[in-house]
mmCIF file of C-alpha atoms and ligand atoms in Angstrom:
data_model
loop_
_atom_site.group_PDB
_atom_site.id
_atom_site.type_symbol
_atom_site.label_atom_id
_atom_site.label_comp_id
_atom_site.label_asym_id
_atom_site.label_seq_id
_atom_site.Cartn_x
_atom_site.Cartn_y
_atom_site.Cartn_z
ATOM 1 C CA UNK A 53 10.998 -13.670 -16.810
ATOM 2 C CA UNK A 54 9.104 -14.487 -13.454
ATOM 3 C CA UNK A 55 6.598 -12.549 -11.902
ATOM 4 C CA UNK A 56 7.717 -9.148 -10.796
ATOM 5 C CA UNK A 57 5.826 -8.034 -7.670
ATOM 6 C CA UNK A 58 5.669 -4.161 -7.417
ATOM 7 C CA UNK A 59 3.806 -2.172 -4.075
ATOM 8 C CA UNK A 60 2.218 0.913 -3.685
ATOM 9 C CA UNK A 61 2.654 2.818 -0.243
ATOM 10 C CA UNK A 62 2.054 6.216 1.352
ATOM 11 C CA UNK A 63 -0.758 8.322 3.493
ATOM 12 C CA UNK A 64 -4.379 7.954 2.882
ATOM 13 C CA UNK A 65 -5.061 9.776 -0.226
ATOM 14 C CA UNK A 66 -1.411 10.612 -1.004
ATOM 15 C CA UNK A 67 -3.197 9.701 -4.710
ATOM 16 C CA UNK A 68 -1.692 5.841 -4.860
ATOM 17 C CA UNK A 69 -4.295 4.121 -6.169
ATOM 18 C CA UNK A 70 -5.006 6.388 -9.545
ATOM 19 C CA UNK A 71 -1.112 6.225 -9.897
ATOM 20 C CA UNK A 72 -1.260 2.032 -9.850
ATOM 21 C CA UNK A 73 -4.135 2.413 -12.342
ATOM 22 C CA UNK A 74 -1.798 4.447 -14.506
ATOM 23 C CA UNK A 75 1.411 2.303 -14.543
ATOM 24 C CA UNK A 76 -1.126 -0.922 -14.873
ATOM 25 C CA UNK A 77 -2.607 0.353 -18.265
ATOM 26 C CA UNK A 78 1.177 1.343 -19.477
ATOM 27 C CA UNK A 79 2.284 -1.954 -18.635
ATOM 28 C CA UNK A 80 -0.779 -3.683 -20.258
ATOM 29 C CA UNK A 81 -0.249 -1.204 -23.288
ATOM 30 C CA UNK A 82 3.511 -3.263 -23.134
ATOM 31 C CA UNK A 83 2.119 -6.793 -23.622
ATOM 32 C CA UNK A 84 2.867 -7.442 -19.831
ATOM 33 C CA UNK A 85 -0.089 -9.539 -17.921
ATOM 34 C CA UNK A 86 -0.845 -7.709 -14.877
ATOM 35 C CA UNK A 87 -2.528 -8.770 -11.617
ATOM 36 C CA UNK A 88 -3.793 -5.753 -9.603
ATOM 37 C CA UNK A 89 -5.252 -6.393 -6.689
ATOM 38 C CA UNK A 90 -4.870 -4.343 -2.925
ATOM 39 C CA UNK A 91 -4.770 -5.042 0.862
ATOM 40 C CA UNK A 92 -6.266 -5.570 2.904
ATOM 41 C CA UNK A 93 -8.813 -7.007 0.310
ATOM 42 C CA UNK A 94 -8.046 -9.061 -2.956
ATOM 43 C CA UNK A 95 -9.789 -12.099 -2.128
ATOM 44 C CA UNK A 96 -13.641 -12.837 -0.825
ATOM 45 C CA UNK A 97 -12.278 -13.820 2.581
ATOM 46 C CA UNK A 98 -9.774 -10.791 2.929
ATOM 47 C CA UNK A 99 -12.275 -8.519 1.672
ATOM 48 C CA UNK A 100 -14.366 -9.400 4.627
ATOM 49 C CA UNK A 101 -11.400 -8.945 7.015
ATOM 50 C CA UNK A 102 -11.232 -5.592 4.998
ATOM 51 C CA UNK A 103 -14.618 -4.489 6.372
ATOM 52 C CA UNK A 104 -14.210 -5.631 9.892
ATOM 53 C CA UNK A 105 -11.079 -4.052 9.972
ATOM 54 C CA UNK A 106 -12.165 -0.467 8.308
ATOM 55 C CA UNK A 107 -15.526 -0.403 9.507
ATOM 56 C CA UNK A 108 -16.245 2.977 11.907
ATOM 57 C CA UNK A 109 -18.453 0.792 13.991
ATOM 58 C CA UNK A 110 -15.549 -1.076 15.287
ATOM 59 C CA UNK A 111 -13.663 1.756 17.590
ATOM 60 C CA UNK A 112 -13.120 -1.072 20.776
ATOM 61 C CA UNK A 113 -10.275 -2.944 18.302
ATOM 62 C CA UNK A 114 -7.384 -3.574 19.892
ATOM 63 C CA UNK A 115 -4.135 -3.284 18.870
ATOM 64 C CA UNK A 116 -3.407 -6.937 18.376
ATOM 65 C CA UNK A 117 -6.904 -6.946 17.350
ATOM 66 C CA UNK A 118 -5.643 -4.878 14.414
ATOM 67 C CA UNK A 119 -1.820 -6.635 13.883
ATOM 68 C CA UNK A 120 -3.703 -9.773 13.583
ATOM 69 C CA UNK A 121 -6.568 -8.763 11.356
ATOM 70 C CA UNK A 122 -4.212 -6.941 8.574
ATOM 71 C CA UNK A 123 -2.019 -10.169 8.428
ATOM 72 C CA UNK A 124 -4.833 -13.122 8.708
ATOM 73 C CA UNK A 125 -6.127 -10.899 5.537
ATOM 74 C CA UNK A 126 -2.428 -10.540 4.126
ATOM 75 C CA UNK A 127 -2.124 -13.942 4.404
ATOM 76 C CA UNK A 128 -5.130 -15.340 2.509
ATOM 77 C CA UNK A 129 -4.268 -12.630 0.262
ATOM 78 C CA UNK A 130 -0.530 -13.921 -0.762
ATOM 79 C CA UNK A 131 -1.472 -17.662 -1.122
ATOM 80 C CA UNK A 132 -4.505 -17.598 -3.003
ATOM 81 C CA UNK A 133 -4.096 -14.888 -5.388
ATOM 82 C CA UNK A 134 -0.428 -13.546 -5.701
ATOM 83 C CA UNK A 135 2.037 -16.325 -5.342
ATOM 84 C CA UNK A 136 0.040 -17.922 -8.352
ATOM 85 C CA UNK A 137 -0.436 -14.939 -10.344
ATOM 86 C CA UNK A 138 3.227 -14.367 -9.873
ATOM 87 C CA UNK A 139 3.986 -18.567 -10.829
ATOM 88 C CA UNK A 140 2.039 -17.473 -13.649
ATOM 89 C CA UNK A 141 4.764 -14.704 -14.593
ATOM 90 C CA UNK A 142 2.149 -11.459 -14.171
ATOM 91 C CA UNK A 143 3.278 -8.549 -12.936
ATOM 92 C CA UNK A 144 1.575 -8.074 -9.570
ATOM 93 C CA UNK A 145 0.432 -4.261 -8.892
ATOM 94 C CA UNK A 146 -0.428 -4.166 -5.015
ATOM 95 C CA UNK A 147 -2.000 -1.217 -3.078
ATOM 96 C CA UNK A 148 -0.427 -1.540 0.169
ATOM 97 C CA UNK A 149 1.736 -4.537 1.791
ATOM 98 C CA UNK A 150 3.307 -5.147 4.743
ATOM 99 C CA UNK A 151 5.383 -1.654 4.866
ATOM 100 C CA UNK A 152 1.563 -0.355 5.781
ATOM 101 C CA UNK A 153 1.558 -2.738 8.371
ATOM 102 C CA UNK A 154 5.077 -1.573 9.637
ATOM 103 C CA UNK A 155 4.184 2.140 9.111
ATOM 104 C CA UNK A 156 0.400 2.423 10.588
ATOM 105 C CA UNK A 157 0.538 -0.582 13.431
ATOM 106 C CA UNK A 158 4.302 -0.511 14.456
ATOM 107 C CA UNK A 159 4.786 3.555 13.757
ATOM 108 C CA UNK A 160 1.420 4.630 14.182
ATOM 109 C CA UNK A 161 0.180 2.702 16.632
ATOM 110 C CA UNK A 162 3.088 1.584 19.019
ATOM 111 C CA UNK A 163 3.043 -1.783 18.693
ATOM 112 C CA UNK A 164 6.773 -3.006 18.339
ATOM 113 C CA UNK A 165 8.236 -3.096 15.397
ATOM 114 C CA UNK A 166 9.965 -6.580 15.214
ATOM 115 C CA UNK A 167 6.927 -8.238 15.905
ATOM 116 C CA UNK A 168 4.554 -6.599 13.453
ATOM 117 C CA UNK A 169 7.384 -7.901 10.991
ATOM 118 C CA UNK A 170 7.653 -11.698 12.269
ATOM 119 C CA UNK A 171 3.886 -11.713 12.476
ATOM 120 C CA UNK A 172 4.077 -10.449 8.518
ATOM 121 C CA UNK A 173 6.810 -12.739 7.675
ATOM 122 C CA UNK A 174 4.611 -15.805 8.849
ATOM 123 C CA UNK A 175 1.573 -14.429 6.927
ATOM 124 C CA UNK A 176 2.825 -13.698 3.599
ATOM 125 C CA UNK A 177 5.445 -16.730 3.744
ATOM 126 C CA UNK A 178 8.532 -14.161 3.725
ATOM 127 C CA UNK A 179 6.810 -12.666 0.422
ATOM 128 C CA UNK A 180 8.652 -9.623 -0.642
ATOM 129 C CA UNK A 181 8.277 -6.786 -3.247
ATOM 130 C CA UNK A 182 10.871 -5.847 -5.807
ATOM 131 C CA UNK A 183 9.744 -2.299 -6.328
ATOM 132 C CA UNK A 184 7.709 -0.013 -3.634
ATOM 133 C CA UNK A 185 6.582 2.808 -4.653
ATOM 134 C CA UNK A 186 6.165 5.484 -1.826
ATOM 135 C CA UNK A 187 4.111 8.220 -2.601
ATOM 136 C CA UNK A 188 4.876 11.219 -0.220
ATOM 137 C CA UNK A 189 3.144 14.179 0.374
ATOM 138 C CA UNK A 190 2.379 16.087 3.792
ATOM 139 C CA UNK A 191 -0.579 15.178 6.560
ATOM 140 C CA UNK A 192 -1.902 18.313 5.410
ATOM 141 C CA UNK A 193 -2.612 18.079 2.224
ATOM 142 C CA UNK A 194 -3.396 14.338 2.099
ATOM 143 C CA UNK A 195 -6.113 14.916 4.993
ATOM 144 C CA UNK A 196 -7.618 18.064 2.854
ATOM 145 C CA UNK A 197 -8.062 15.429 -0.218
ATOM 146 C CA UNK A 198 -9.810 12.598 2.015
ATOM 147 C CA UNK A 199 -12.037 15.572 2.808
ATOM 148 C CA UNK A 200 -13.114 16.786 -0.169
ATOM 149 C CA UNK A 201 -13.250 13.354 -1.493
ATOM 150 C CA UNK A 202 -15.479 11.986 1.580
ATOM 151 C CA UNK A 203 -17.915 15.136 0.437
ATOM 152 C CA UNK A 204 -18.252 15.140 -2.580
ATOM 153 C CA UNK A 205 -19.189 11.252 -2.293
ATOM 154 C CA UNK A 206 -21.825 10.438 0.325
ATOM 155 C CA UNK A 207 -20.979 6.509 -0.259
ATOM 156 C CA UNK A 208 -17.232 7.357 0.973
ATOM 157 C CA UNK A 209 -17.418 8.443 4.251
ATOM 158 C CA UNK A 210 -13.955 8.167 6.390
ATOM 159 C CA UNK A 211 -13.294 4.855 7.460
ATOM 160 C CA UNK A 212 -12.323 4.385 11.251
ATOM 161 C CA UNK A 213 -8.087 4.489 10.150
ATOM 162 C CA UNK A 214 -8.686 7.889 8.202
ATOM 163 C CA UNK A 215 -10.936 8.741 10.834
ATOM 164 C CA UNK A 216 -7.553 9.016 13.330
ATOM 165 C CA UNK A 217 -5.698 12.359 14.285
ATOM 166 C CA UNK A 218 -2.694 14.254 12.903
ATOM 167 C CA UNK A 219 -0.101 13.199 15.267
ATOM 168 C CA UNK A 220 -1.100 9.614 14.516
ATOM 169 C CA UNK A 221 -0.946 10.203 10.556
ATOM 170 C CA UNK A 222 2.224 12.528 11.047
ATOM 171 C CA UNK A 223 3.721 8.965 13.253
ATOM 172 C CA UNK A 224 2.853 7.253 9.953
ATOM 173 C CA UNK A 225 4.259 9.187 7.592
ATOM 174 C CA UNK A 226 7.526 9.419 9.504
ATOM 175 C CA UNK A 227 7.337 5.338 9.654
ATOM 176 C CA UNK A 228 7.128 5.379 5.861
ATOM 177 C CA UNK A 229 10.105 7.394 5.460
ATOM 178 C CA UNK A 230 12.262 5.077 7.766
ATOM 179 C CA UNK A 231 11.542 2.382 5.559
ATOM 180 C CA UNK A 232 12.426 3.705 2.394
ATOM 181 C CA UNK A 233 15.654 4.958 4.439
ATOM 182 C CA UNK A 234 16.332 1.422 5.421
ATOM 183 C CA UNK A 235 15.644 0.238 1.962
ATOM 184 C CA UNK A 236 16.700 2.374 -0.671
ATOM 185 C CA UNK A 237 17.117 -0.399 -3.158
ATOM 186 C CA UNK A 238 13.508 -1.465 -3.240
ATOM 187 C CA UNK A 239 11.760 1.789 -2.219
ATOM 188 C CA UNK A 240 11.300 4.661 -4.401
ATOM 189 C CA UNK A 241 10.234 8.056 -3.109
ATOM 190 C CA UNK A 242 7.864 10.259 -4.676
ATOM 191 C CA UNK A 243 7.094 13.467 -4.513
ATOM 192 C CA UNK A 244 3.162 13.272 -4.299
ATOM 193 C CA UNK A 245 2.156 17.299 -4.433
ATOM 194 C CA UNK A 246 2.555 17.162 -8.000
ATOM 195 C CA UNK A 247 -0.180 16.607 -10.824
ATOM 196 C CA UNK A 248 -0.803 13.014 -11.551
ATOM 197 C CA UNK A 249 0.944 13.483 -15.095
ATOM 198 C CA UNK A 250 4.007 14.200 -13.159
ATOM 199 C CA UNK A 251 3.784 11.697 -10.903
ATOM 200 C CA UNK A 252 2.860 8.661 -13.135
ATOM 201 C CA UNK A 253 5.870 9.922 -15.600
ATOM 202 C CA UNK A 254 8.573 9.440 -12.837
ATOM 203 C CA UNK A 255 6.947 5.804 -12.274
ATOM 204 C CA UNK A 256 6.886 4.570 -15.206
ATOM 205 C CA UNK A 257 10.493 5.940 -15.914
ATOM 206 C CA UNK A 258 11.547 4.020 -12.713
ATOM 207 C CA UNK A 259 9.490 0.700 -13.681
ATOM 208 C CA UNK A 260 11.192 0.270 -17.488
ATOM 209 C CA UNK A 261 14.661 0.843 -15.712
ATOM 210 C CA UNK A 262 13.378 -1.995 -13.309
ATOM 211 C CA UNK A 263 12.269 -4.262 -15.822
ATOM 212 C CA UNK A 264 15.200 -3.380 -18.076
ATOM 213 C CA UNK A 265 17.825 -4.145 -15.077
ATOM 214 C CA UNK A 266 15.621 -7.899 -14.445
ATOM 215 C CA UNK A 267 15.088 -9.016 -18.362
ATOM 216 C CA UNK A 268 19.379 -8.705 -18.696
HETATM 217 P P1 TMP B 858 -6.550 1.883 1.599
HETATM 218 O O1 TMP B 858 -7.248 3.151 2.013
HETATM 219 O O2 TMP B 858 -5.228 2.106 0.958
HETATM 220 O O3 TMP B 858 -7.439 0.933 0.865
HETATM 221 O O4 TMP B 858 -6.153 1.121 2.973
HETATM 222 C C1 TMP B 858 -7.081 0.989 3.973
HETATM 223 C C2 TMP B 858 -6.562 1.536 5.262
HETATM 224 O O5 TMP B 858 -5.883 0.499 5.980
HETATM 225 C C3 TMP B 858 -5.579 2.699 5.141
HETATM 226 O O6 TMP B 858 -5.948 3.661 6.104
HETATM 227 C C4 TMP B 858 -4.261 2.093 5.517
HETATM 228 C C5 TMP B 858 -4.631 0.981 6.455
HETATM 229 N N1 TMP B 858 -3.705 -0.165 6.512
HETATM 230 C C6 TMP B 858 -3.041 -0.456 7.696
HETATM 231 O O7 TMP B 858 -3.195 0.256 8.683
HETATM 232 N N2 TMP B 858 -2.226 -1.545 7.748
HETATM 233 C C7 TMP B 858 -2.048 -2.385 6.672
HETATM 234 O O8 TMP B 858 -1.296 -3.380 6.756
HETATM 235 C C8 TMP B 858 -2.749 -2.063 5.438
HETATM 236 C C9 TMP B 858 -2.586 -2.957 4.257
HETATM 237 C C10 TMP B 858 -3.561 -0.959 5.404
#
């Protein structure tokens, strides 16, 4: 089999990142070798772009500043670690692609839509995923976790994205939903205000029929 490449999507703390831990440790569990990485970040030279781009310090980026920053960190991203780890046949577990880019720069931000994806194309070499999965919950409840979580840890204060309103986050959410309209093949919605057992059961459900469907 070749390397699968599977995405993780939705709001700040809509609980994505605990739920890729989860499916990674089933899948390692399964024999499968696993890359998981996340954007923007996954490399030394993305990770920098990571803390430009994040950094609360930074509230004169532009727009394009932004487009351009994501992808340039995207794109160092793709060729150096996940092209070869998917060469390699690994299973590649990514927190966010370029549906973030669609959903927080093109929906969230304005910026149009066809060019946030022809910038993205260039960057990631037309790289797409097999599987997303979106997890969905309301702006409500996703900004109440980033709370608590940013006090009960003084090293994770927001950073300047979560830092942004509720229209802009509602904007987002609403982007996030048009893509998994647009593409119900490759993106699976779920429901997010659940516990994390429930959550990570209805993944890994949906990943064995996935990897079921590409071993026949
Ligand atoms: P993270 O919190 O999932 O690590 O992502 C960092 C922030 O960057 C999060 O607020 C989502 C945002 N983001 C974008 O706006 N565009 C992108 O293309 C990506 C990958 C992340």
């Amino acid at each position: 089999m070749k390397g699968i490449f599977i995405t993780f999507e939705g709001p700040d703390g809509a609980g994505k990142t605990t739920q890729l831990q989860r499916l990674a440790k089933e899948l390692q569990d399964m024999g499968h070798e696993i890359l998981v990485t996340r954007e923007p970040g996954g490399t030394a030279i993305s990770d920098k772009i990571r803390s430009i781009i994040l950094s609360p310090d930074n509230q004169e980026m532009v727009d394009q500043t932004e487009v351009l920053l994501y992808a340039a960190s995207r794109a160092q991203h793709v060729h150096e670690r996940i092209l070869p780890a998917l060469q390699e046949s690994k299973i590649v577990l990514c927190d966010r692609f370029i549906d973030a880019s669609v959903a927080y720069q093109a929906c969230g931000l304005g910026v149009d839509i066809g060019l946030v994806k022809a910038i993205n194309r260039f960057a990631s070499s037309g790289l797409q995923a097999t599987r997303t999965y979106l997890l969905d919950v309301p702006v409500e409840v996703s900004k109440e976790r980033l709370l608590q979580r940013s006090q009960a840890s003084a090293q994770a204060p927001l950073d300047r994205i979560e830092q942004k309103g509720f229209e802009y986050h509602n904007r987002v959410r609403e982007g996030f939903h048009r893509i998994a309209e647009d593409e119900p093949s490759r993106v699976v919605v779920i429901n997010a205000h659940r516990t994390e057992d429930e959550i990570a059961i209805d993944i890994l459900a949906d990943c064995k029929r996935l990897l079921e469907g590409l071993s026949k």
